[in-house]
Coordinates of C-alpha atoms and ligand atoms in Angstrom, one line a residue:
X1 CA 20.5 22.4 -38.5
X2 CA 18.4 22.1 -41.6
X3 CA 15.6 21.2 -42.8
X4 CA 15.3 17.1 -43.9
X5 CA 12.3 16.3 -45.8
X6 CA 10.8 13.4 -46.5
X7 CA 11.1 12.2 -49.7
X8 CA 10.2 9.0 -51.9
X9 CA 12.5 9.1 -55.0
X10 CA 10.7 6.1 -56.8
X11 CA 6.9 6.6 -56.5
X12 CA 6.4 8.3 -60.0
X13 CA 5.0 11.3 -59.8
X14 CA 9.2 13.2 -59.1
X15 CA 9.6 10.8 -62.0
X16 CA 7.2 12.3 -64.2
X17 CA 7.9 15.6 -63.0
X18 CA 11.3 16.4 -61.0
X19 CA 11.5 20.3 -61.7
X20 CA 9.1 21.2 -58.7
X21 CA 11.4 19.3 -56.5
X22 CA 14.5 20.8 -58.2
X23 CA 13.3 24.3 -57.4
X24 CA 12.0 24.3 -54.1
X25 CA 15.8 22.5 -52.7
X26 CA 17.2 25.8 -54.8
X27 CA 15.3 27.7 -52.7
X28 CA 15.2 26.2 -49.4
X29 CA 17.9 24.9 -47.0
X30 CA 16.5 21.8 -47.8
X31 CA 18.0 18.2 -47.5
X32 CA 15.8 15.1 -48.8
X33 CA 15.5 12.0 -47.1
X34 CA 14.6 8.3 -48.9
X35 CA 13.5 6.7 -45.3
X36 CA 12.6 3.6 -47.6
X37 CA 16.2 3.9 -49.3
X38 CA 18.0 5.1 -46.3
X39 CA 19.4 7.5 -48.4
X40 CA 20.2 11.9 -48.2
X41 CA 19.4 13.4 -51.5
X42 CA 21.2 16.6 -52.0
X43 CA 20.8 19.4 -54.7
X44 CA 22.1 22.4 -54.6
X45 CA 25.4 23.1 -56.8
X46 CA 27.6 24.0 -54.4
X47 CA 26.6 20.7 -52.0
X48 CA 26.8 18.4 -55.2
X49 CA 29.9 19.7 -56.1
X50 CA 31.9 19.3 -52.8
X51 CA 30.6 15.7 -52.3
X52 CA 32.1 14.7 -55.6
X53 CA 34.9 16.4 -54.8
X54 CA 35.6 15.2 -51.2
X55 CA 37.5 11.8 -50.7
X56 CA 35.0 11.2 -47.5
X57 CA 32.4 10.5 -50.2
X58 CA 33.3 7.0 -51.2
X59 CA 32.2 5.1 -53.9
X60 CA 31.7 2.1 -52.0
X61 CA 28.2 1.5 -52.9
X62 CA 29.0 0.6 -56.0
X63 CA 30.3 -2.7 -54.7
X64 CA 26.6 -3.7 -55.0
X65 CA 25.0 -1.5 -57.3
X66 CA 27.3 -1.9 -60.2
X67 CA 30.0 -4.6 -59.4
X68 CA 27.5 -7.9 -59.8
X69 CA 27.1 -7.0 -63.4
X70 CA 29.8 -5.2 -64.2
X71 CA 32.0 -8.9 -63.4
X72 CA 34.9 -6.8 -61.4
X73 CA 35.4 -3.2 -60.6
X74 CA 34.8 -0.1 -62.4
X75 CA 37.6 2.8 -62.9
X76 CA 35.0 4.6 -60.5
X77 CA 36.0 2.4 -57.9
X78 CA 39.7 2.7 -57.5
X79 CA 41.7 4.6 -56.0
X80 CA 45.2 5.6 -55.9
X81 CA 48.2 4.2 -58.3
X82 CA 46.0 1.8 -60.2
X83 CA 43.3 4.3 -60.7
X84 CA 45.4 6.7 -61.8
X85 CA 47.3 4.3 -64.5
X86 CA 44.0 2.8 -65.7
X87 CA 42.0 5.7 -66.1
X88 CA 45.2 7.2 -68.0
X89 CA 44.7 4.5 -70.3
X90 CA 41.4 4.9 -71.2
X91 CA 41.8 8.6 -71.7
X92 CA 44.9 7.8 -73.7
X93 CA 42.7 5.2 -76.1
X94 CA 39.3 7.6 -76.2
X95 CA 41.3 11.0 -76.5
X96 CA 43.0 13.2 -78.7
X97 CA 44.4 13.9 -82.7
X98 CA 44.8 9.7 -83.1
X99 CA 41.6 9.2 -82.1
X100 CA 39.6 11.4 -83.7
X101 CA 41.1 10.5 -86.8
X102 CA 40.6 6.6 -86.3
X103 CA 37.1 7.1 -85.2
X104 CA 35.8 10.3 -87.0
X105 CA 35.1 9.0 -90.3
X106 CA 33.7 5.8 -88.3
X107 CA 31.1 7.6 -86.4
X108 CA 29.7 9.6 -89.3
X109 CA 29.0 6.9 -91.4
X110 CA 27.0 4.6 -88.3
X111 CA 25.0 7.9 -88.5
X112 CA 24.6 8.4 -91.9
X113 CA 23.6 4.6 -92.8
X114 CA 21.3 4.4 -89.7
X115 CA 19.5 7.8 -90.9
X116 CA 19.5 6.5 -94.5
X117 CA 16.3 4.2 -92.9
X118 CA 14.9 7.2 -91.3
X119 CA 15.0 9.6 -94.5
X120 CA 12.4 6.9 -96.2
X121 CA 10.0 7.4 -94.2
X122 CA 8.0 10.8 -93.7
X123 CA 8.6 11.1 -89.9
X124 CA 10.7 9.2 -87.4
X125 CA 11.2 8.6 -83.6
X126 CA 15.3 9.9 -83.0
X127 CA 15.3 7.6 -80.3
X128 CA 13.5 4.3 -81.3
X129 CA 14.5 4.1 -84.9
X130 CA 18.1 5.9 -84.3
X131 CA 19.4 6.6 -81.0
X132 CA 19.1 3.6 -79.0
X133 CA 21.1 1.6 -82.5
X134 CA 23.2 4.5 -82.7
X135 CA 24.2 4.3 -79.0
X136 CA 25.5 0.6 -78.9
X137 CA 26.5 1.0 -82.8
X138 CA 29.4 3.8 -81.9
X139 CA 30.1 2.0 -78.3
X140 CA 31.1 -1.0 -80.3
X141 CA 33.0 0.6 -83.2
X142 CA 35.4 2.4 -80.6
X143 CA 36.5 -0.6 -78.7
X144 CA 37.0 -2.4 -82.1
X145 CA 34.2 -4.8 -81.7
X146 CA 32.3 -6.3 -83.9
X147 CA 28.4 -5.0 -84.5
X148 CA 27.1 -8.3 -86.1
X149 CA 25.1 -8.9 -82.7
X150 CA 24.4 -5.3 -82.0
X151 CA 20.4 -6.5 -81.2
X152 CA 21.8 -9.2 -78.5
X153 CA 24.6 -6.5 -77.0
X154 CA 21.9 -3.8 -76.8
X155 CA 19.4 -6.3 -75.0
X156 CA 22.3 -7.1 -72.6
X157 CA 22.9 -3.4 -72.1
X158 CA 19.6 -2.3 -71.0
X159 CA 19.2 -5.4 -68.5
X160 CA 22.5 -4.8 -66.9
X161 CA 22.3 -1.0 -66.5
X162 CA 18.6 -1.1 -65.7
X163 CA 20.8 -3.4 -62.6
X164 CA 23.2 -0.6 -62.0
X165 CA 20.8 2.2 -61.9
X166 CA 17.5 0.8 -60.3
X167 CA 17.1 2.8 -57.1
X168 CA 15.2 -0.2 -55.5
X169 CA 15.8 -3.4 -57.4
X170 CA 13.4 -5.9 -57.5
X171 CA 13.7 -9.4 -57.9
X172 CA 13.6 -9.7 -61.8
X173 CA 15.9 -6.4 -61.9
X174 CA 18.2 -8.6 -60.3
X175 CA 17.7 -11.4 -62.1
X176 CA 17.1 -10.3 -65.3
X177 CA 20.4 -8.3 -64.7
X178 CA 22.6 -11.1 -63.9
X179 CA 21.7 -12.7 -66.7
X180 CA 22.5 -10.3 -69.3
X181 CA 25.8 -9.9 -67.6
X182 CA 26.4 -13.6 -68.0
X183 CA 25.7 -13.4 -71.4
X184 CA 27.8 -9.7 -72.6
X185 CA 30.8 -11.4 -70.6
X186 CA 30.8 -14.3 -72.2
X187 CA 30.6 -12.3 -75.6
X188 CA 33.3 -10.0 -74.9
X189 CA 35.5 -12.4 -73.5
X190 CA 35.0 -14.0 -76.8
X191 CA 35.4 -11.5 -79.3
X192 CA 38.4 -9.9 -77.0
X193 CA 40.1 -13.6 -77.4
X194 CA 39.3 -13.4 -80.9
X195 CA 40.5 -9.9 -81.5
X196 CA 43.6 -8.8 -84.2
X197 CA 46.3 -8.9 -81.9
X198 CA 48.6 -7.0 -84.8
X199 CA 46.7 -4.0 -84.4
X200 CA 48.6 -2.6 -81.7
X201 CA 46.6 1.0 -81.5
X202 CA 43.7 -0.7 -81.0
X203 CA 42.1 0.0 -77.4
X204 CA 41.9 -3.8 -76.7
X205 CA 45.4 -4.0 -77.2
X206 CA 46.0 -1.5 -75.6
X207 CA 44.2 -2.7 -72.8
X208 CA 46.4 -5.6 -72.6
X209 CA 49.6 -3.3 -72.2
X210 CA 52.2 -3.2 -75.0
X211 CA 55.9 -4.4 -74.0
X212 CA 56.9 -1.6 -71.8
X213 CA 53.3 -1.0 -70.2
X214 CA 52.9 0.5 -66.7
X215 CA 49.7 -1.6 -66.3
X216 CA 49.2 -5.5 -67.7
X217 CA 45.3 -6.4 -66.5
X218 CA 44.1 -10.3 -67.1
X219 CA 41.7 -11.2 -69.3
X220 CA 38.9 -10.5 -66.4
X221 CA 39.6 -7.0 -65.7
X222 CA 39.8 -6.3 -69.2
X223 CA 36.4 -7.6 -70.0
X224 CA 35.3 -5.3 -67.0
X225 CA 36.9 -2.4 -67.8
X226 CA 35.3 -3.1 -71.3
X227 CA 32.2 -3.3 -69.9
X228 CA 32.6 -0.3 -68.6
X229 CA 33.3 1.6 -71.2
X230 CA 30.1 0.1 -73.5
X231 CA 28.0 1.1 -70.6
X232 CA 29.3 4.2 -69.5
X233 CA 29.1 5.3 -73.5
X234 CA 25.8 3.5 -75.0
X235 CA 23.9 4.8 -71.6
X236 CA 23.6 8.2 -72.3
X237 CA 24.1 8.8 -76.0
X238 CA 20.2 8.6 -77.0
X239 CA 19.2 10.1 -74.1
X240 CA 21.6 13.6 -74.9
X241 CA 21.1 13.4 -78.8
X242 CA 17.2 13.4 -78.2
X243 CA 17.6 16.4 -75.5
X244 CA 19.6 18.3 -78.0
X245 CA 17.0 18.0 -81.0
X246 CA 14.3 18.1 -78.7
X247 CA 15.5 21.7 -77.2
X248 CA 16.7 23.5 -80.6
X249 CA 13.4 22.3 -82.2
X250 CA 11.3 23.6 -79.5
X251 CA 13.2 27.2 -79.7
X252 CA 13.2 26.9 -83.4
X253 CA 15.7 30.2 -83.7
X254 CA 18.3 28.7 -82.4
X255 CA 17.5 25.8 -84.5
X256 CA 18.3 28.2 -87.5
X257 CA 21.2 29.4 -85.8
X258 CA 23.1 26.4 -85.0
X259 CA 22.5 25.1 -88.6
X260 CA 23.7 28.5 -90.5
X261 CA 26.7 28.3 -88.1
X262 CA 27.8 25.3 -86.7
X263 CA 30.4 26.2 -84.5
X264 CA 27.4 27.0 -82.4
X265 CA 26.6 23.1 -81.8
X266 CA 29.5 22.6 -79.2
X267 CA 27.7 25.2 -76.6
X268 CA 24.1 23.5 -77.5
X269 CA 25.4 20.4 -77.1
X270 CA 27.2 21.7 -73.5
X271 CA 23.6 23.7 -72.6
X272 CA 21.9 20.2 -73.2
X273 CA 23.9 18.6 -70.8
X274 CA 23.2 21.4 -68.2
X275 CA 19.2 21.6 -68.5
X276 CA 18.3 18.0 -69.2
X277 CA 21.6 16.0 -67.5
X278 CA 21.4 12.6 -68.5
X279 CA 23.4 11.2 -66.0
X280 CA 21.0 12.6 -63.0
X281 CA 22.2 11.0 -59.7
X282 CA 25.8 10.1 -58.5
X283 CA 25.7 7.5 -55.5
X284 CA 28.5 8.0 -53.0
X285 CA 28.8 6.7 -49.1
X286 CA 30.3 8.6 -46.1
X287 CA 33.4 6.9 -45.0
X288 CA 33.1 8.8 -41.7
X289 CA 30.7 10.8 -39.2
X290 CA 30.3 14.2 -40.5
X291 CA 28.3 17.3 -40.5
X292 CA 28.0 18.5 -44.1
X293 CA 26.8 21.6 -45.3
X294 CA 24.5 21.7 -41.6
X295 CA 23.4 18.4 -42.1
X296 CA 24.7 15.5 -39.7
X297 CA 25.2 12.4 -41.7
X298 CA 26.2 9.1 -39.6
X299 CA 29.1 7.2 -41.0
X300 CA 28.0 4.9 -44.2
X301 CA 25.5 6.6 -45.0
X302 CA 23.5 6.5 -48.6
X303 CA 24.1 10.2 -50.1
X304 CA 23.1 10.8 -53.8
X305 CA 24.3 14.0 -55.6
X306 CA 21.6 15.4 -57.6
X307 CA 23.6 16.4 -60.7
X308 CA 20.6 17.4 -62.8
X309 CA 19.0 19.5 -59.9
X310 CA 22.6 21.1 -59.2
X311 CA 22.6 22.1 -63.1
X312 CA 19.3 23.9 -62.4
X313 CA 20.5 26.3 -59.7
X314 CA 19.4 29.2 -60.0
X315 CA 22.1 30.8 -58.2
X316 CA 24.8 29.7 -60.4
X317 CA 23.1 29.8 -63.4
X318 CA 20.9 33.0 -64.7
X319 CA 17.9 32.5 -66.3
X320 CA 18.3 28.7 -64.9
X321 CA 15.3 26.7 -66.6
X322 CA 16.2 28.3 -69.8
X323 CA 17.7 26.6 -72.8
X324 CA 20.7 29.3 -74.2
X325 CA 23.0 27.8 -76.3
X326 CA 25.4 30.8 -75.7
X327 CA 25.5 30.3 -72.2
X328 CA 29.0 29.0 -71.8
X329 CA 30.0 30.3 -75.5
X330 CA 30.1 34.4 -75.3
X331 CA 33.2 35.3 -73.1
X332 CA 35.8 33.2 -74.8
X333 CA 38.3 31.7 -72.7
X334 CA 36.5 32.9 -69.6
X335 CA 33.4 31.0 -70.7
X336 CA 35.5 28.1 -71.1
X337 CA 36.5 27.8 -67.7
X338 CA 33.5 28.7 -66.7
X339 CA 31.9 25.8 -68.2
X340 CA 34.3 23.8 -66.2
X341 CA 33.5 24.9 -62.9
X342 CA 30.2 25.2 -63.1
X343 CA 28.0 22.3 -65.3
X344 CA 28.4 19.1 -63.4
X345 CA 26.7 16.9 -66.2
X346 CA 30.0 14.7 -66.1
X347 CA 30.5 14.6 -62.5
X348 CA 33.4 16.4 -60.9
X349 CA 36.6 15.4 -58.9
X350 CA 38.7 13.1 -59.7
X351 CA 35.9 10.5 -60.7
X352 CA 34.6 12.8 -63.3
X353 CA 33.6 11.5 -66.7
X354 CA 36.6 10.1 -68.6
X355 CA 34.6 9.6 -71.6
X356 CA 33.5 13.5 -71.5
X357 CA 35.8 14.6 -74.6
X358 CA 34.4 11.5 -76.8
X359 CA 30.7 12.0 -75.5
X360 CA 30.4 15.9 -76.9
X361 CA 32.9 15.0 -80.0
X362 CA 30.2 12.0 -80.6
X363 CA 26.9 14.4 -80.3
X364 CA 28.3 16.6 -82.1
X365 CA 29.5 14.9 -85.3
X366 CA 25.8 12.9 -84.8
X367 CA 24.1 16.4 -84.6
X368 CA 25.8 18.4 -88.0
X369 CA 24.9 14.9 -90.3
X370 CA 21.6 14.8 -88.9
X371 CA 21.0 18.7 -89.6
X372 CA 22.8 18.5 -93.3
X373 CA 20.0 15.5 -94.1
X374 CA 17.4 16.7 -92.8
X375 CA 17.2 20.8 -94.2
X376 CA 14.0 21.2 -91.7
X377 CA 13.0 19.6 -88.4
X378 CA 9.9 19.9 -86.2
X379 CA 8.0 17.5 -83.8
X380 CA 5.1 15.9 -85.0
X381 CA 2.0 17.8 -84.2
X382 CA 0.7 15.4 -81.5
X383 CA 3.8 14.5 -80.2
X384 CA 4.3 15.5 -75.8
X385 CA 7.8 15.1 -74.5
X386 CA 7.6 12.3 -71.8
X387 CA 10.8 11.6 -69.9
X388 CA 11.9 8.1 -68.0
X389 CA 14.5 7.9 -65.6
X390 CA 15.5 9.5 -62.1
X391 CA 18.9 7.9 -62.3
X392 CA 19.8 8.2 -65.9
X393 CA 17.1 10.3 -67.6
X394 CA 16.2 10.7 -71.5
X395 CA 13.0 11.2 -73.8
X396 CA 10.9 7.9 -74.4
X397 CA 10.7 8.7 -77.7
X398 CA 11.3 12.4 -80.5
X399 CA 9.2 11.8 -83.4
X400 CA 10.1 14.0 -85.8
X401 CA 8.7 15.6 -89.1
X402 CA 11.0 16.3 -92.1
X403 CA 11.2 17.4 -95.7
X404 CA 13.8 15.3 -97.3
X405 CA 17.1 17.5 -98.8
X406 CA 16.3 18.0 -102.3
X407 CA 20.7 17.7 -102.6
X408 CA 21.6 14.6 -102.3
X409 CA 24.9 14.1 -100.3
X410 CA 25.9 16.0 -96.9
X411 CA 26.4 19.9 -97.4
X412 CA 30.1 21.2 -96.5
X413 CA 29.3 24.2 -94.7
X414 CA 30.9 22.8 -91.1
X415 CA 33.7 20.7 -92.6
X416 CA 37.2 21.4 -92.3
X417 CA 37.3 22.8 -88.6
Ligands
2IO1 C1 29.1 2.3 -65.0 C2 25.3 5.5 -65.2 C3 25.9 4.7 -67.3 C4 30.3 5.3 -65.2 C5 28.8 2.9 -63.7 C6 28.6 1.8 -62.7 C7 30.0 3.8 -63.2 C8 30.0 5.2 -63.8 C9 28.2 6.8 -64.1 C10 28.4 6.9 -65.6 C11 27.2 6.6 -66.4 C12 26.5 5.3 -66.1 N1 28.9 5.9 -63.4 N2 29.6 6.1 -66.0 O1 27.4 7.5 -63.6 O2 31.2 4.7 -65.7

């Protein structure tokens, strides 16, 4: 047997400061125990890894946490034939040479015109006056929706995933979370109905199956695998971009690396997503009695998979707490596979992140237009780094310092690859 410890995930202070926690599960046979949740918190790699992996972890807790606001099931949540076919879609529509053309040219100019604001002032916070626009901004230009009401959609987005990822909800989470659900399905449904039906590479009509499609959803699963999407994508986006500034500005040579050769960016934007995750937990439920890694765990039982902790382990990554953007880069093809086996930033199994190409394609293209505008970067003198979230985690706000590029128009250093 080992040791279960008593454990309060919501009372602030692993909030404020999770790392102490992290370390001591890497270095004790150590399970934690939410008595007021009823839920096992687990954190070592190897234990996070096998319960995203093993089909006795169901995702059955979603049917309350997520499904409310969500209005119908998410891709999480299936299983079998139709999970299969609808997560093949969405990897079909967010994926690949088509989409990266279509999208691209899309994404760069959200950022450019939404820096454009920042460069006129002398410093700037990268998440309030970028991040959190830029977030919703992308989500909405790669489903094909319109961003007149971007301010109402990003409203509707924080009430309905503060729903999804509030550990213990209170009343006016719940509330407050219906509501905006009400509201971004009755806008969806809306501008889906209204969409240009002739634009048959579009995702929405995609969504709706062309003649000889394998899967043909009604308008209500559409609107919640939508949903999905727009929260699985706006979610994180600040919360990553913010991490990645926030860490190569802090070790200011590799800051100078990355922007002398950009091909570095892909493993800092990978190392972000291993020290600073910002998907944290992963809810799953035991579909049986088992004894897992020593630990007896009734069935139904609460687990959550401590994915930020498990990308802290020491024994699977050296030098653990340390930002090294070449971590998963020096080795070639062998780090590449590493990379895969080892950082579980987009889950693992066959749940993991569908969205994982577009997410690190997104931060990236983000990333190289805000280091050609901006030819230096450093935090504001008084600024602290304060982090929110156990659930999904990001900087409350970067404020950043800049000297304005004396050339006006982005450098072409990085294009062409
Ligand atoms: C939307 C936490 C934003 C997902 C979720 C209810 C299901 C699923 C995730 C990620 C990120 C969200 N879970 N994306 O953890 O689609």
């Amino acid at each position: 047997m080992r040791e279960v410890v008593r454990f309060c995930a919501t009372d602030g202070a692993f909030e404020r400061d999770p790392y102490p926690t992290f370390s001591t599960l890497h270095r004790r046979n150590q399970v934690l125990f939410d008595p007021d949740l009823g839920a096992f918190f687990f954190g070592r790699h190897a234990e996070v890894d096998s319960i995203l992996r093993d089909e006795d972890f169901t995702t059955a807790a979603l049917e309350s946490s997520a499904q409310p606001v969500m209005g119908g099931r998410v891709l999480a949540q299936m299983e079998g034939r139709e999970h299969h076919l609808k997560r093949r879609l969405v990897q079909s529509v967010f994926t690949g040479r088509a989409f990266r053309d279509r999208y691209g040219t899309v994404i760069e100019d959200i950022t450019r015109r939404l820096l454009r604001d920042c460069i006129r002032q002398r410093s700037f916070d990268l998440v309030g006056d970028f991040g959190s626009r830029y977030g919703v901004l992308v989500s909405l230009a790669i489903l094909d929706l319109p961003a007149d009401r971007w301010r109402d959609i990003s409203a509707w987005h924080c009430g309905i995933a503060a729903f999804v990822t509030s550990l213990r909800m209170t009343e006016e989470v719940r509330t407050h979370g219906l509501e905006c659900s009400r509201l971004m399905r009755a806008y969806l449904t809306e501008a889906i109905q209204a969409r240009d039906q002739s634009d048959v590479a579009s995702p929405l009509s995609v969504f709706f199956g062309n003649q000889d499609a394998e899967v043909v959803m009604p308008m209500s699963e559409v609107v919640a695998l939508v949903l999905n999407v727009l929260l699985a994508a706006t979610e994180p986006a600040d919360k990553a971009l913010s991490y990645l500034f926030y860490h190569l500005i802090s070790d200011g040579g590799q800051l100078q690396r990355v922007r002398e050769n950009r091909s570095l960016l892909t493993g800092a934007v990978r190392e972000t997503l291993r020290l600073t995750s910002p998907v944290q937990l992963i809810p799953r439920q035991t579909r049986r009695s088992m004894t897992f890694f020593g630990q007896d765990l009734p069935a139904g039982s609460r687990v959550f998979a401590m994915v930020g902790c498990a990308n802290r382990d020491p024994s699977v990554f050296e030098d653990a707490s340390r930002f090294n953007i070449d971590r998963f880069l020096s080795g070639g093809a062998r780090a590449a596979v590493m990379h895969q086996t080892t950082s579980i930033a987009f889950g693992a199994g066959m749940h993991a992140c569908v969205g994982a190409a577009f997410a690190k394609m997104q931060l990236e293209l983000a990333a190289n237009i805000i280091l050609d505008d901006f030819s230096d970067l450093g935090l504001r003198p008084d600024f602290r780094l304060t982090e929110r979230g156990v659930y999904t985690r990001g900087p409350v706000a970067l404020d950043l310092e800049f000297t304005p590029a004396a050339a006006s128009g982005p450098s072409c250093a990085h294009r062409g690859s």
